[in-house]
mmCIF file of C-alpha atoms in Angstrom:
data_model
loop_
_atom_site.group_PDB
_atom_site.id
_atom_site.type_symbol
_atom_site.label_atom_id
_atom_site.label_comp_id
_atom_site.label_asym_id
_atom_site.label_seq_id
_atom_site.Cartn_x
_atom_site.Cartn_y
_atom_site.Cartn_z
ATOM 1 C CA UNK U 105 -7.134 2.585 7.471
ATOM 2 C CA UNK U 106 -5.546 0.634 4.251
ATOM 3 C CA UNK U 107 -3.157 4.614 3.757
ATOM 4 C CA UNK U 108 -1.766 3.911 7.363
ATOM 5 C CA UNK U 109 -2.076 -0.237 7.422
ATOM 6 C CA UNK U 110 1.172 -0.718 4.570
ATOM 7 C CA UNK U 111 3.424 1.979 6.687
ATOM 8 C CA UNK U 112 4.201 -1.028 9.596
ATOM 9 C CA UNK U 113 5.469 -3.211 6.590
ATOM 10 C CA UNK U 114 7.394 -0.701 5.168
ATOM 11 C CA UNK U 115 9.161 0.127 7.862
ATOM 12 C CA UNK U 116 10.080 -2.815 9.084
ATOM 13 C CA UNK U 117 11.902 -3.702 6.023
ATOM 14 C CA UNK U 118 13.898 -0.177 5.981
ATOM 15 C CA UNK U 119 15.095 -0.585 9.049
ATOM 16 C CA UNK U 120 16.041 -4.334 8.458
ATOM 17 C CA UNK U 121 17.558 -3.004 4.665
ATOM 18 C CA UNK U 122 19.903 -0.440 6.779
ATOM 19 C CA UNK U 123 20.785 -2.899 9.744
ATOM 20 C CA UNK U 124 21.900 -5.329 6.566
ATOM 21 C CA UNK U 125 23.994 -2.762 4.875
ATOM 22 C CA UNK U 126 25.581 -1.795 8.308
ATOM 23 C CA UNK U 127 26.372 -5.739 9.850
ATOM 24 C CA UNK U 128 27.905 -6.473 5.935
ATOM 25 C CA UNK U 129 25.251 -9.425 6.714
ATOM 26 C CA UNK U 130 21.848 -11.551 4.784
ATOM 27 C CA UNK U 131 18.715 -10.315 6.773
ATOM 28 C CA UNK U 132 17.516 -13.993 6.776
ATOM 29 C CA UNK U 133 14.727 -13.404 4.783
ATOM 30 C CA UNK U 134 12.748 -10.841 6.734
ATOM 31 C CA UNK U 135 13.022 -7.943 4.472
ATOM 32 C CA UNK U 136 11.466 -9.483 1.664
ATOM 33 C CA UNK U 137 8.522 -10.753 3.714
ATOM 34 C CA UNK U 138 7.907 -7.281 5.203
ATOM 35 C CA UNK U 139 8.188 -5.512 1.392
ATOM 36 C CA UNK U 140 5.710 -8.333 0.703
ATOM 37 C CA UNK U 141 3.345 -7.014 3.337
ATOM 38 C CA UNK U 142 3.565 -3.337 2.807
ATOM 39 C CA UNK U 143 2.740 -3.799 -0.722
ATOM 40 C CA UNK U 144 -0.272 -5.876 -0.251
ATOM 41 C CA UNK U 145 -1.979 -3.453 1.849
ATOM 42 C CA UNK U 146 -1.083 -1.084 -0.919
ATOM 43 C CA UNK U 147 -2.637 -2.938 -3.430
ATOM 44 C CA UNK U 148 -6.063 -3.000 -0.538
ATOM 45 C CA UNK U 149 -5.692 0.656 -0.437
ATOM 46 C CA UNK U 150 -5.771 0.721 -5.078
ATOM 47 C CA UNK U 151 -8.560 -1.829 -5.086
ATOM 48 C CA UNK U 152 -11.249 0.538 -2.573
ATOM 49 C CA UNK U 153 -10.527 3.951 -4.149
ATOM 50 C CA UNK U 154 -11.794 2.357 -7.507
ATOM 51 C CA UNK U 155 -14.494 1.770 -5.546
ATOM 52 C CA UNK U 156 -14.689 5.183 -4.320
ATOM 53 C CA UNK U 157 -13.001 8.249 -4.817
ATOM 54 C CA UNK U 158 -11.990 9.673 -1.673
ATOM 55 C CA UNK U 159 -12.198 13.568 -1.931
ATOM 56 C CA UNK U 160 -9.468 16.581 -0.817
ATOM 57 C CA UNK U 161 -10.206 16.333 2.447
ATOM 58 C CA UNK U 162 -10.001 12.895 2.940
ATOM 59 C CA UNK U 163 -6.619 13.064 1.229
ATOM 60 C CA UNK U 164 -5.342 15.964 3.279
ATOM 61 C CA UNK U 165 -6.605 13.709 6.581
ATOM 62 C CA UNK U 166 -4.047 10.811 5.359
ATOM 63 C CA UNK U 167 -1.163 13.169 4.571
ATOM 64 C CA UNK U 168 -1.443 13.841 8.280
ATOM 65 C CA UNK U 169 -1.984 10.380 9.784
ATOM 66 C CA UNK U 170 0.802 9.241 7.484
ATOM 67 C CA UNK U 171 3.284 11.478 9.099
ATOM 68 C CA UNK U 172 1.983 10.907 12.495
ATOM 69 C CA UNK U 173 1.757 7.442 12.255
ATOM 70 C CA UNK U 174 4.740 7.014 10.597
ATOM 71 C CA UNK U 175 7.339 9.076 12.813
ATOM 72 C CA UNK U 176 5.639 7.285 16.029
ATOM 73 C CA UNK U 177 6.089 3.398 14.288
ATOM 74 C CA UNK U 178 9.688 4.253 12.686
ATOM 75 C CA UNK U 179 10.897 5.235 16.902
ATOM 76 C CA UNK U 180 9.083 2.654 18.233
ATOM 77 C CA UNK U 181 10.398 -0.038 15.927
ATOM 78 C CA UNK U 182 14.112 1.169 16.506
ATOM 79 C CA UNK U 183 13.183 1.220 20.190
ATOM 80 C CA UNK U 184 11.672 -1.710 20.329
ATOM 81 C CA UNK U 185 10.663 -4.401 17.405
ATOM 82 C CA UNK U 186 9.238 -6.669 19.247
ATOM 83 C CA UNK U 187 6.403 -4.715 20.508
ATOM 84 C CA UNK U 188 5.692 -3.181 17.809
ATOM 85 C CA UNK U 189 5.632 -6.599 15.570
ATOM 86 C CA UNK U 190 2.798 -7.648 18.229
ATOM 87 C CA UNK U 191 1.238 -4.524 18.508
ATOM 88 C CA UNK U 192 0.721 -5.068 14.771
ATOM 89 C CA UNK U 193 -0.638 -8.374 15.282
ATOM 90 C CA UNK U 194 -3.314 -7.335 17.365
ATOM 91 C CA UNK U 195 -4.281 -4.586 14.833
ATOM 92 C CA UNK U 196 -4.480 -7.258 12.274
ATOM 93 C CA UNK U 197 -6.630 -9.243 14.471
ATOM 94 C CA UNK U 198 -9.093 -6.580 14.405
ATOM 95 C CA UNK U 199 -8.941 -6.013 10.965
ATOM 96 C CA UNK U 200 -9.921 -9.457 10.647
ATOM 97 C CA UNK U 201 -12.839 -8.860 12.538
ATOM 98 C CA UNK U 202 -13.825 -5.733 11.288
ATOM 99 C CA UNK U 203 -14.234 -7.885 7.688
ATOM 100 C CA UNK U 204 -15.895 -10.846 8.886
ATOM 101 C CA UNK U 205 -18.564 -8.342 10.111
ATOM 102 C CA UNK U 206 -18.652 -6.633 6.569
ATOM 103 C CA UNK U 207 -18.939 -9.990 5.114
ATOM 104 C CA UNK U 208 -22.037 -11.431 7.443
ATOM 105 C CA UNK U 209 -23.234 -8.259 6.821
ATOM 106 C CA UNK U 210 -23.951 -8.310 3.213
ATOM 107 C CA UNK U 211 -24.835 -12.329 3.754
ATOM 108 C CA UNK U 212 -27.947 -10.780 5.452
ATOM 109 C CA UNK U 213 -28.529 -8.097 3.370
ATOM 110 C CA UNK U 214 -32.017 -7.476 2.372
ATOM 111 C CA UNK U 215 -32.417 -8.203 -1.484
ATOM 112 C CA UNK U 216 -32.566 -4.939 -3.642
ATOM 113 C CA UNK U 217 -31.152 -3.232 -0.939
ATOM 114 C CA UNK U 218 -27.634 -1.338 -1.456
ATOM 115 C CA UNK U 219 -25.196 -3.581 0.431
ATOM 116 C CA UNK U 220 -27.078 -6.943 -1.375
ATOM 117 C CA UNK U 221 -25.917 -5.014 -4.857
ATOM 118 C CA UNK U 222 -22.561 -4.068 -3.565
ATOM 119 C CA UNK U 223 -22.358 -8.062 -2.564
ATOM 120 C CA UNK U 224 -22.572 -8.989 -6.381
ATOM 121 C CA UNK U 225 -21.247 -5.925 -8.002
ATOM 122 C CA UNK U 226 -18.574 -6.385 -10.062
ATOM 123 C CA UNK U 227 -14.519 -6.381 -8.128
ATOM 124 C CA UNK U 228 -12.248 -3.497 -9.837
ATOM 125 C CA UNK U 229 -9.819 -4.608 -12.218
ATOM 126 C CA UNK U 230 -6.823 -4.394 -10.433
ATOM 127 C CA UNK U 231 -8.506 -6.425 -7.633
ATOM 128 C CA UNK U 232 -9.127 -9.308 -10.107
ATOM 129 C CA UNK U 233 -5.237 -9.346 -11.557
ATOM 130 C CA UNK U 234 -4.310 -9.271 -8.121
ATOM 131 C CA UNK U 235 -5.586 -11.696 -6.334
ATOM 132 C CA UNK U 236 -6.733 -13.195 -9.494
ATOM 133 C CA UNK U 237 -10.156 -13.477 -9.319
ATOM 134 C CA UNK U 238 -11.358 -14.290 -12.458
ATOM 135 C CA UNK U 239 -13.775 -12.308 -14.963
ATOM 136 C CA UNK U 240 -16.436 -12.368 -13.055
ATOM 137 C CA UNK U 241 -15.012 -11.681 -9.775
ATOM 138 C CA UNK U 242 -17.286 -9.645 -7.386
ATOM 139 C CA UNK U 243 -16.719 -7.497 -4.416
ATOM 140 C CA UNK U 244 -17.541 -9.888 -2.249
ATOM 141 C CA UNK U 245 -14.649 -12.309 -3.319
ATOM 142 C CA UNK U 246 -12.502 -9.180 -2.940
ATOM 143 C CA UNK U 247 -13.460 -8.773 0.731
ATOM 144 C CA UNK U 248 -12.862 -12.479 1.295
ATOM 145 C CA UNK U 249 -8.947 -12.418 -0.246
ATOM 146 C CA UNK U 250 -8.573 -8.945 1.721
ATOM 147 C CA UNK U 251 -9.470 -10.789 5.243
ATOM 148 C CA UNK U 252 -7.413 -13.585 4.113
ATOM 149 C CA UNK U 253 -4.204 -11.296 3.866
ATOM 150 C CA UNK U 254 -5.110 -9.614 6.561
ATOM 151 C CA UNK U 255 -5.163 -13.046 8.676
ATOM 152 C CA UNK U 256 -2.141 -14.149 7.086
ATOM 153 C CA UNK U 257 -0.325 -10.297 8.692
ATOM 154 C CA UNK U 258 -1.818 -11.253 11.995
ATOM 155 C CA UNK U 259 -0.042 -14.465 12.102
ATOM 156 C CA UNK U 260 3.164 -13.291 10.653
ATOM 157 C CA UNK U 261 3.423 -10.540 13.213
ATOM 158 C CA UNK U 262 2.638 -12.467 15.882
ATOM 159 C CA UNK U 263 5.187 -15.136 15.130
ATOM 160 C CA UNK U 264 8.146 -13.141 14.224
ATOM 161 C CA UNK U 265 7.863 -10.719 17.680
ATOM 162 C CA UNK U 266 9.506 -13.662 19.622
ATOM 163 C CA UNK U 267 11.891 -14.414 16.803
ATOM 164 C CA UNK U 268 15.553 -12.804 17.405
ATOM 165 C CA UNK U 269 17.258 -10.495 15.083
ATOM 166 C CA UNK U 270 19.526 -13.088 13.840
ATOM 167 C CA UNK U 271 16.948 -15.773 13.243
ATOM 168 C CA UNK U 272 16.670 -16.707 9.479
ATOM 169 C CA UNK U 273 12.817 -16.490 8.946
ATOM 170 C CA UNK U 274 10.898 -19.394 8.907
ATOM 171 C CA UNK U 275 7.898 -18.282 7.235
ATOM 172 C CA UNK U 276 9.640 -17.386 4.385
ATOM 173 C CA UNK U 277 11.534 -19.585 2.102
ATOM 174 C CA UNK U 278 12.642 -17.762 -1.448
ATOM 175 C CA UNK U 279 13.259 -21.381 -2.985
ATOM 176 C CA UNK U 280 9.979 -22.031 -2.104
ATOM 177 C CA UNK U 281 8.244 -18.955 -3.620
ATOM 178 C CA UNK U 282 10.430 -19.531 -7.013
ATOM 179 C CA UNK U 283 9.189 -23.061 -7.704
ATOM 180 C CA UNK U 284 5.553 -21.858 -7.622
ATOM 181 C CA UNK U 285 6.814 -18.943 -10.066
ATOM 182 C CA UNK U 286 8.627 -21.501 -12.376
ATOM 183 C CA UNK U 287 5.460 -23.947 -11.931
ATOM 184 C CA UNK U 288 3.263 -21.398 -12.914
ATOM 185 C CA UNK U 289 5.160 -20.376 -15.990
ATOM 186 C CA UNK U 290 4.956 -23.689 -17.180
ATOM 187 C CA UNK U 291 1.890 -24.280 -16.990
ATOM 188 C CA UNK U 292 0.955 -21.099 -18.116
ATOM 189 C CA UNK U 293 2.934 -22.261 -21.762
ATOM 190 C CA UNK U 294 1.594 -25.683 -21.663
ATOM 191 C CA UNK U 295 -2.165 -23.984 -21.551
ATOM 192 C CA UNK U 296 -1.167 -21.817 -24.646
ATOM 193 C CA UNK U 297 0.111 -24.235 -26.474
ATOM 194 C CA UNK U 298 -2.412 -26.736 -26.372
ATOM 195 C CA UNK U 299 -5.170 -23.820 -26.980
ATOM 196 C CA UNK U 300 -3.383 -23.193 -30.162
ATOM 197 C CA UNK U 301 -3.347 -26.881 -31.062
ATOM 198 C CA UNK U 302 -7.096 -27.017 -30.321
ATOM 199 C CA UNK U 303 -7.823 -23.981 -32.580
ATOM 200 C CA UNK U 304 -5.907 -25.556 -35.368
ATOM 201 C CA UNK U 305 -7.766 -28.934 -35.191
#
């Protein structure tokens, strides 16, 4: 599901890119949420094939539902955005669903039992820079921060399907997002320079 979830995202922000290129005109912030989107299902879709390889087959099966999938989203959403923004939405929702049953599932997981060791095994790499889980992250964080983006999709699809085209978007602020960079880059020096200082001392 993760090879077709980031295709919505992705198209949503080509067609906005074009539309912005033709009107000579800002997009209001919309693109870069949507980018945002597609690439953290992506980054879903890196994190479970460390966990397991899928095979040929399996590949061959998502070269297909890639093209289907996509050529049916990329006419809706010129046909209609809207709809498909809210279809989205309720996709999400189930998604959300689908991984709060995952979840209470390994809660009750016998001990010794497979899904019990999955529960504590360790997270892939790339799932721990990501959402930045720590060294001893574990799959189970990663399936908490994957139904927490998943969430935050349903909501953002939801809200911007009765948003119109020429509505700057107000779930997405880029001042916003730059001061948390900037914070975090200095903090991130502060923390290195005062481990040096206590390593000299």
């Amino acid at each position: 599901l993760e090879t077709i979830a980031a295709i919505p995202g992705m198209v949503a922000a080509i067609i906005r890119h074009f539309r912005s290129l033709r009107n000579m005109a800002r997009d209001g912030g919309m693109l870069n949420m949507f980018l945002e989107e597609a690439n953290n299902e992506r980054m879903h879709l890196l994190t479970f094939i460390r966990m397991k390889e899928p095979g040929y087959l399996f590949r061959g099966a998502v070269i297909g539902a890639q093209f289907g999938f996509g050529s049916f989203f990329l006419t809706a959403y010129m046909i209609n955005p809207t709809w498909c923004h809210r279809f989205i939405g309720y996709i999400e929702e189930e998604a959300c669903h689908t991984y709060t049953t995952i979840l209470n599932e390994m809660d009750s997981a016998p001990s010794g039992s497979e899904l019990a060791q999955w529960k504590i095994g360790d997270a892939p790499k790339i799932a721990k820079g990501y959402w930045h889980l720590g060294e001893h992250g574990t799959v189970y964080d990663v399936m908490l921060a994957v139904r927490a983006d998943e969430a935050e999709h349903r909501d953002v699809n939801h809200a911007v399907s009765g948003i119109p085209d020429d509505t700057v978007n107000p779930l997405y602020d880029p001042r916003v997002k730059l001061d948390i960079m900037l914070k975090k880059y200095v903090k991130d020096i502060m923390e290195k320079e005062a481990s040096k200082q206590s390593s000299v001392a």
